[in-house]
Coordinates of C-alpha atoms and ligand atoms in Angstrom, one line a residue:
X1 CA 30.0 -2.7 34.2
X2 CA 26.3 -1.9 34.3
X3 CA 23.5 -4.3 33.3
X4 CA 20.3 -2.6 32.1
X5 CA 17.6 -5.1 31.9
X6 CA 14.0 -4.6 30.7
X7 CA 12.7 -3.5 34.1
X8 CA 15.6 -1.0 34.7
X9 CA 15.1 0.5 31.2
X10 CA 11.4 1.0 31.7
X11 CA 12.1 2.7 35.0
X12 CA 14.6 5.0 33.4
X13 CA 12.1 6.0 30.6
X14 CA 9.2 6.4 33.0
X15 CA 11.4 8.6 35.3
X16 CA 12.5 10.7 32.3
X17 CA 9.1 10.7 30.7
X18 CA 8.6 9.2 27.3
X19 CA 8.1 12.6 25.5
X20 CA 11.3 14.0 27.1
X21 CA 13.3 10.8 26.4
X22 CA 12.2 10.9 22.7
X23 CA 13.1 14.5 22.4
X24 CA 16.6 14.0 23.9
X25 CA 17.1 11.0 21.7
X26 CA 16.0 13.0 18.6
X27 CA 18.5 15.7 19.4
X28 CA 21.3 13.2 20.1
X29 CA 20.6 11.4 16.8
X30 CA 20.6 14.6 14.8
X31 CA 23.9 15.6 16.5
X32 CA 25.5 12.2 15.8
X33 CA 24.3 12.0 12.2
X34 CA 25.8 15.6 11.7
X35 CA 29.2 14.3 13.0
X36 CA 29.0 11.4 10.5
X37 CA 32.6 11.6 9.5
X38 CA 33.8 11.2 13.1
X39 CA 32.4 7.6 13.1
X40 CA 34.0 4.3 12.1
X41 CA 31.2 2.7 10.2
X42 CA 30.6 -0.6 8.4
X43 CA 27.5 -2.5 7.0
X44 CA 26.2 -4.8 9.6
X45 CA 27.2 -8.5 9.7
X46 CA 24.3 -10.6 8.5
X47 CA 23.6 -14.2 9.0
X48 CA 20.8 -15.3 6.9
X49 CA 18.2 -18.1 7.1
X50 CA 15.2 -18.8 4.9
X51 CA 12.9 -17.8 7.8
X52 CA 14.9 -14.8 9.2
X53 CA 18.2 -13.0 9.9
X54 CA 20.5 -12.5 12.8
X55 CA 22.6 -9.4 12.7
X56 CA 25.6 -7.7 14.5
X57 CA 25.8 -4.0 14.2
X58 CA 28.9 -2.1 15.4
X59 CA 29.7 1.6 15.4
X60 CA 32.3 3.7 17.1
X61 CA 33.8 7.1 17.5
X62 CA 36.9 8.2 19.5
X63 CA 35.1 8.0 22.8
X64 CA 32.7 5.0 22.6
X65 CA 32.2 1.7 20.8
X66 CA 28.9 0.0 20.5
X67 CA 27.3 -3.1 19.0
X68 CA 23.9 -4.7 18.9
X69 CA 22.7 -8.2 18.4
X70 CA 19.4 -8.3 16.6
X71 CA 17.2 -10.7 14.8
X72 CA 14.3 -10.3 12.3
X73 CA 12.0 -13.4 12.2
X74 CA 8.7 -12.4 10.5
X75 CA 6.9 -15.7 11.4
X76 CA 7.8 -15.6 15.1
X77 CA 4.6 -13.9 16.1
X78 CA 2.6 -17.0 15.1
X79 CA 4.3 -18.7 18.0
X80 CA 3.8 -15.8 20.4
X81 CA 7.4 -14.6 20.0
X82 CA 8.6 -11.1 18.9
X83 CA 9.7 -10.6 15.3
X84 CA 12.6 -8.5 16.5
X85 CA 14.5 -8.8 19.7
X86 CA 17.9 -7.2 20.6
X87 CA 20.6 -6.5 23.1
X88 CA 23.6 -4.3 23.0
X89 CA 26.8 -3.3 24.5
X90 CA 28.5 0.2 25.1
X91 CA 32.3 0.3 25.7
X92 CA 34.9 3.1 26.3
X93 CA 37.6 3.1 23.7
X94 CA 40.5 4.4 25.8
X95 CA 41.0 0.9 27.3
X96 CA 38.4 -1.0 25.4
X97 CA 36.6 -1.9 28.6
X98 CA 32.8 -2.5 28.4
X99 CA 30.6 0.0 30.3
X100 CA 27.1 -1.4 29.8
X101 CA 25.2 -4.4 28.7
X102 CA 21.7 -3.5 27.8
X103 CA 18.4 -4.7 26.6
X104 CA 17.6 -3.3 23.1
X105 CA 14.3 -4.7 22.0
X106 CA 12.6 -1.6 23.4
X107 CA 15.5 0.6 22.4
X108 CA 15.4 -0.6 18.8
X109 CA 11.7 0.4 18.6
X110 CA 12.5 3.7 20.2
X111 CA 15.5 4.6 18.0
X112 CA 13.8 3.3 14.9
X113 CA 10.9 5.6 15.6
X114 CA 13.2 8.6 16.4
X115 CA 15.1 8.0 13.1
X116 CA 11.7 8.0 11.3
X117 CA 10.9 11.3 13.0
X118 CA 14.3 12.7 12.1
X119 CA 13.7 11.7 8.4
X120 CA 10.3 13.4 8.5
X121 CA 11.7 16.5 9.9
X122 CA 13.7 17.0 6.6
X123 CA 11.6 15.2 4.2
X124 CA 7.8 15.4 5.1
X125 CA 5.7 18.5 4.4
X126 CA 5.6 20.8 7.4
X127 CA 1.7 20.8 7.3
X128 CA 1.4 17.0 7.3
X129 CA -1.8 16.2 9.1
X130 CA -2.6 12.7 8.0
X131 CA -0.4 9.7 8.8
X132 CA -1.0 6.2 7.4
X133 CA 0.5 3.2 9.0
X134 CA 0.7 -0.2 7.2
X135 CA 1.4 -2.9 9.6
X136 CA 0.4 -2.4 13.3
X137 CA 2.7 -4.8 15.0
X138 CA 5.2 -4.2 17.7
X139 CA 6.8 -1.1 16.1
X140 CA 3.6 0.7 15.3
X141 CA 2.8 2.8 18.4
X142 CA 6.4 3.9 18.6
X143 CA 6.2 5.1 15.0
X144 CA 2.9 6.8 15.5
X145 CA 3.9 8.7 18.7
X146 CA 7.3 9.8 17.1
X147 CA 5.4 11.2 14.0
X148 CA 2.8 12.9 16.3
X149 CA 5.7 14.8 18.0
X150 CA 7.2 15.9 14.7
X151 CA 4.2 17.0 12.6
X152 CA 0.7 18.4 13.3
X153 CA -0.9 14.9 12.7
X154 CA -4.7 15.0 13.3
X155 CA -5.6 11.6 11.7
X156 CA -4.0 8.2 11.6
X157 CA -5.4 5.6 9.1
X158 CA -4.1 2.1 9.4
X159 CA -4.3 -1.4 8.0
X160 CA -2.9 -4.7 9.0
X161 CA -3.8 -8.2 7.6
X162 CA -4.2 -9.2 11.3
X163 CA -7.3 -7.6 12.9
X164 CA -6.0 -8.3 16.3
X165 CA -2.9 -6.2 15.7
X166 CA -5.3 -3.3 14.8
X167 CA -7.4 -3.9 17.9
X168 CA -4.1 -3.7 20.0
X169 CA -3.0 -0.5 18.1
X170 CA -6.4 1.1 18.9
X171 CA -6.1 0.2 22.6
X172 CA -2.6 1.6 22.8
X173 CA -3.4 4.8 21.0
X174 CA -6.7 5.6 22.7
X175 CA -5.1 8.1 25.0
X176 CA -3.9 10.3 22.2
X177 CA -6.0 13.0 20.8
X178 CA -5.6 11.9 17.2
X179 CA -8.5 10.6 15.1
X180 CA -8.0 6.8 14.5
X181 CA -9.4 5.5 11.2
X182 CA -9.4 1.7 10.8
X183 CA -9.2 0.7 7.1
X184 CA -10.2 -2.4 5.1
X185 CA -7.3 -2.3 2.7
X186 CA -3.8 -0.7 2.2
X187 CA -5.3 1.4 -0.6
X188 CA -7.9 2.9 1.6
X189 CA -5.4 3.7 4.3
X190 CA -2.8 5.4 2.1
X191 CA -5.0 7.3 -0.5
X192 CA -5.1 10.7 1.3
X193 CA -2.1 10.4 3.5
X194 CA 0.7 13.1 3.9
X195 CA 3.1 10.6 5.5
X196 CA 3.0 6.8 5.2
X197 CA 5.0 4.5 7.4
X198 CA 5.3 0.9 6.2
X199 CA 6.1 -1.6 9.0
X200 CA 5.1 -4.9 7.6
X201 CA 7.0 -8.2 8.2
X202 CA 7.3 -10.9 5.5
X203 CA 10.6 -12.4 4.3
X204 CA 9.7 -11.9 0.7
X205 CA 9.3 -9.2 -2.0
X206 CA 5.8 -7.6 -1.8
X207 CA 4.2 -4.6 -3.3
X208 CA 2.1 -2.8 -0.7
X209 CA 0.9 0.0 -3.1
X210 CA 1.7 1.8 -6.3
X211 CA 2.6 5.5 -6.8
X212 CA -0.7 6.1 -8.6
X213 CA -2.5 5.5 -5.3
X214 CA -0.9 8.4 -3.5
X215 CA -1.4 12.1 -2.9
X216 CA 1.2 14.4 -4.4
X217 CA 3.8 15.6 -1.9
X218 CA 3.6 12.4 0.2
X219 CA 6.5 11.2 2.4
X220 CA 7.0 7.5 2.6
X221 CA 8.9 6.1 5.5
X222 CA 9.8 2.5 4.4
X223 CA 11.1 0.5 7.3
X224 CA 9.7 -3.1 6.9
X225 CA 12.0 -3.9 4.0
X226 CA 15.3 -4.3 5.8
X227 CA 17.2 -7.2 4.5
X228 CA 18.1 -9.1 1.4
X229 CA 15.0 -10.4 -0.3
X230 CA 12.6 -8.5 2.0
X231 CA 11.0 -5.5 0.3
X232 CA 7.6 -3.7 0.4
X233 CA 7.6 -1.7 -2.9
X234 CA 8.1 -2.0 -6.6
X235 CA 11.0 -0.1 -8.2
X236 CA 8.5 2.2 -9.9
X237 CA 7.7 3.9 -6.6
X238 CA 11.4 4.6 -5.9
X239 CA 12.0 5.9 -9.4
X240 CA 9.4 8.6 -8.9
X241 CA 10.5 9.8 -5.4
X242 CA 13.5 11.6 -3.9
X243 CA 15.1 8.7 -2.1
X244 CA 17.2 9.1 1.1
X245 CA 19.0 6.2 2.8
X246 CA 21.1 5.9 6.0
X247 CA 24.3 4.4 4.7
X248 CA 24.7 3.5 1.0
X249 CA 27.0 0.4 1.5
X250 CA 24.4 -1.3 3.8
X251 CA 21.2 0.1 2.2
X252 CA 22.1 -0.9 -1.3
X253 CA 22.1 -4.6 -0.2
X254 CA 19.2 -4.5 2.4
X255 CA 16.9 -1.5 1.5
X256 CA 14.2 -1.1 -1.1
X257 CA 17.0 0.0 -3.5
X258 CA 18.3 -3.6 -3.6
X259 CA 15.9 -3.9 -6.5
X260 CA 17.6 -1.1 -8.5
X261 CA 20.9 0.6 -8.2
X262 CA 22.7 3.4 -6.4
X263 CA 21.8 6.0 -9.0
X264 CA 18.3 6.0 -7.5
X265 CA 19.6 7.5 -4.2
X266 CA 19.5 11.2 -3.8
X267 CA 21.4 11.4 -0.5
X268 CA 22.4 9.8 2.8
X269 CA 20.4 11.2 5.8
X270 CA 23.5 13.0 7.2
X271 CA 24.0 14.8 3.9
X272 CA 20.4 16.2 4.2
X273 CA 20.8 17.1 7.9
X274 CA 24.1 19.0 7.3
X275 CA 22.7 20.8 4.2
X276 CA 25.3 19.1 1.8
X277 CA 22.4 17.9 -0.2
X278 CA 18.7 19.1 -0.3
X279 CA 15.8 17.7 1.7
X280 CA 12.3 18.4 0.6
X281 CA 12.2 21.5 -1.8
X282 CA 8.5 22.1 -2.3
X283 CA 5.1 20.7 -1.3
X284 CA 4.8 18.7 -4.6
X285 CA 7.7 16.3 -4.6
X286 CA 7.4 12.8 -3.2
X287 CA 10.0 11.8 -0.8
X288 CA 11.1 8.3 0.3
X289 CA 13.3 7.4 3.3
X290 CA 14.5 3.8 2.7
X291 CA 15.3 3.1 6.3
X292 CA 16.8 -0.3 7.1
X293 CA 18.2 0.7 10.5
X294 CA 21.9 1.7 11.0
X295 CA 24.3 1.1 13.9
X296 CA 24.8 4.7 14.6
X297 CA 21.2 4.9 15.8
X298 CA 22.0 2.1 18.3
X299 CA 25.2 4.0 19.3
X300 CA 23.2 7.2 20.1
X301 CA 20.5 5.6 22.1
X302 CA 23.0 3.4 24.2
X303 CA 24.9 6.6 25.0
X304 CA 21.7 8.3 26.1
X305 CA 20.7 5.3 28.3
X306 CA 24.2 5.1 29.8
X307 CA 24.1 8.8 30.7
X308 CA 20.6 8.6 32.3
X309 CA 21.4 5.3 34.1
X310 CA 24.6 7.0 35.6
X311 CA 22.7 10.1 36.6
X312 CA 19.9 8.0 38.2
X313 CA 22.4 5.6 39.7
X314 CA 20.4 2.6 38.4
X315 CA 21.5 -0.6 36.7
X316 CA 23.0 -3.7 38.3
X317 CA 26.8 -3.8 38.6
X318 CA 27.8 -7.2 37.1
X319 CA 31.0 -9.0 37.4
X320 CA 31.8 -9.8 33.8
X321 CA 35.3 -8.4 33.7
X322 CA 38.0 -9.9 36.0
X323 CA 39.3 -7.5 38.8
X324 CA 43.0 -8.4 39.5
X325 CA 45.7 -7.2 41.8
X326 CA 48.2 -8.1 39.1
X327 CA 46.9 -7.6 35.6
X328 CA 49.2 -10.4 34.3
X329 CA 48.1 -13.0 36.9
X330 CA 44.8 -14.0 35.3
X331 CA 45.5 -17.6 36.3
X332 CA 45.1 -16.5 40.0
X333 CA 41.3 -16.6 39.4
X334 CA 41.5 -20.4 39.0
X335 CA 43.5 -21.0 42.2
X336 CA 41.2 -22.7 44.8
X337 CA 41.8 -21.6 48.5
X338 CA 43.1 -24.3 50.7
Ligands
NAD401 N1 14.3 -0.3 9.7 C1 14.5 -0.5 10.9 O1 15.3 0.0 11.5 C2 13.6 -1.6 11.5 C3 13.6 -1.7 13.0 C4 12.8 -2.6 13.5 C5 11.9 -3.4 12.7 N2 12.0 -3.3 11.4 C6 11.1 -4.1 10.5 O2 9.8 -3.6 10.6 C7 8.8 -4.6 10.4 C8 7.8 -4.5 11.5 O3 8.4 -4.9 12.7 P1 7.6 -5.4 14.0 O4 8.5 -5.6 15.1 O5 6.5 -4.3 14.1 O6 7.0 -6.7 13.4 P2 5.6 -7.5 13.9 O7 5.6 -8.9 13.3 O8 5.3 -7.2 15.3 O9 4.5 -6.6 13.0 C9 4.4 -6.7 11.6 C10 2.9 -6.6 11.2 O10 2.8 -6.5 9.8 C11 1.6 -7.1 9.5 N3 1.6 -7.4 8.0 C12 2.4 -8.3 7.3 N4 2.1 -8.2 6.0 C13 1.3 -7.3 5.8 C14 0.6 -6.7 4.7 N5 0.9 -7.1 3.4 N6 -0.2 -5.7 4.9 C15 -0.5 -5.2 6.1 N7 0.0 -5.7 7.3 C16 0.9 -6.7 7.1 C17 1.6 -8.3 10.4 O11 0.2 -8.8 10.5 C18 2.0 -7.7 11.7 O12 1.0 -7.3 12.5 C19 9.7 -5.9 10.3 O13 9.8 -6.2 9.0 C20 11.0 -5.6 10.9 O14 12.0 -6.4 10.5 C21 12.8 -2.4 10.8

């Protein structure tokens, strides 16, 4: 069984190249979402606290099984800790043996951004040139680069209540050719945007902006509201947009639509990808991807990392499964040699 720690994962990504890794991931995600019915799915298991959540996210097909442990603690950054940390496991289903234990903090940011790009591929206007980002914390650059690869973005306007988070974002985006516009308010950042990503963290119901502040034809990628009692919009915004979610049984509890009901949902993402339901139909409609993060996204990225780690022959072999001459003699492991 392989262990992929943070250092090994960064090596895998640097040897692959971030752009190529993201492209492969996007293709794999699209492929897995289009085989939606081949997966055994369930809403994630949530353990809730007043200050955060801890979640277990399983997903499987006839070949692999995966799960992720992940938290969401919005106040963590005040103590120098990440808001979201994660680790995951990939197993083969023939014998149920685990294949890989993997860091998933970075992988969560990468798969969340690839899912945002996949949503934008079907829901954002093709000529989207202006991206607005609300919340420039840990996920921000991943989201920005994924959108830059998907649409001809020339300008990113952004706002965060923490000026240091905006300084950090500017430093990390300096190498990109895109024009960076630092804003004084949410309203200033979103008013002429073609795509808006909301990635704020607060364990409460907030209203980042109203529909009247937006341009026609905007695509909103709402990812910060991702558990019960944690939302970024008023119901009014959803009521006026074409709303797409990942997986209704989970999204209706955790997404922005927890404030309303299922009748607000136009489609699940896989239905749009397979053409069962429409994506964007014209340049005027407003689209809204209520993305809470679904276990299939973790499944796809774990499979990709396992494939790359095997090809590169990297990752520590760890001894977590007993190796026995007689599979019925587990007790032999406890016999001390005389
Ligand atoms: N949907 C998914 O799949 C998914 C995946 C990962 C993270 N998330 C969620 O995305 C959010 C961001 O995650 P992160 O890891 O970047 O967190 P983070 O704590 O690193 O960053 C969040 C940023 O939002 C800013 N912020 C908070 N309230 C704001 C407001 N009203 N206006 C502007 N900025 C505000 C904070 O100052 C902070 O810089 C979290 O809520 C997290 O739970 C969702």
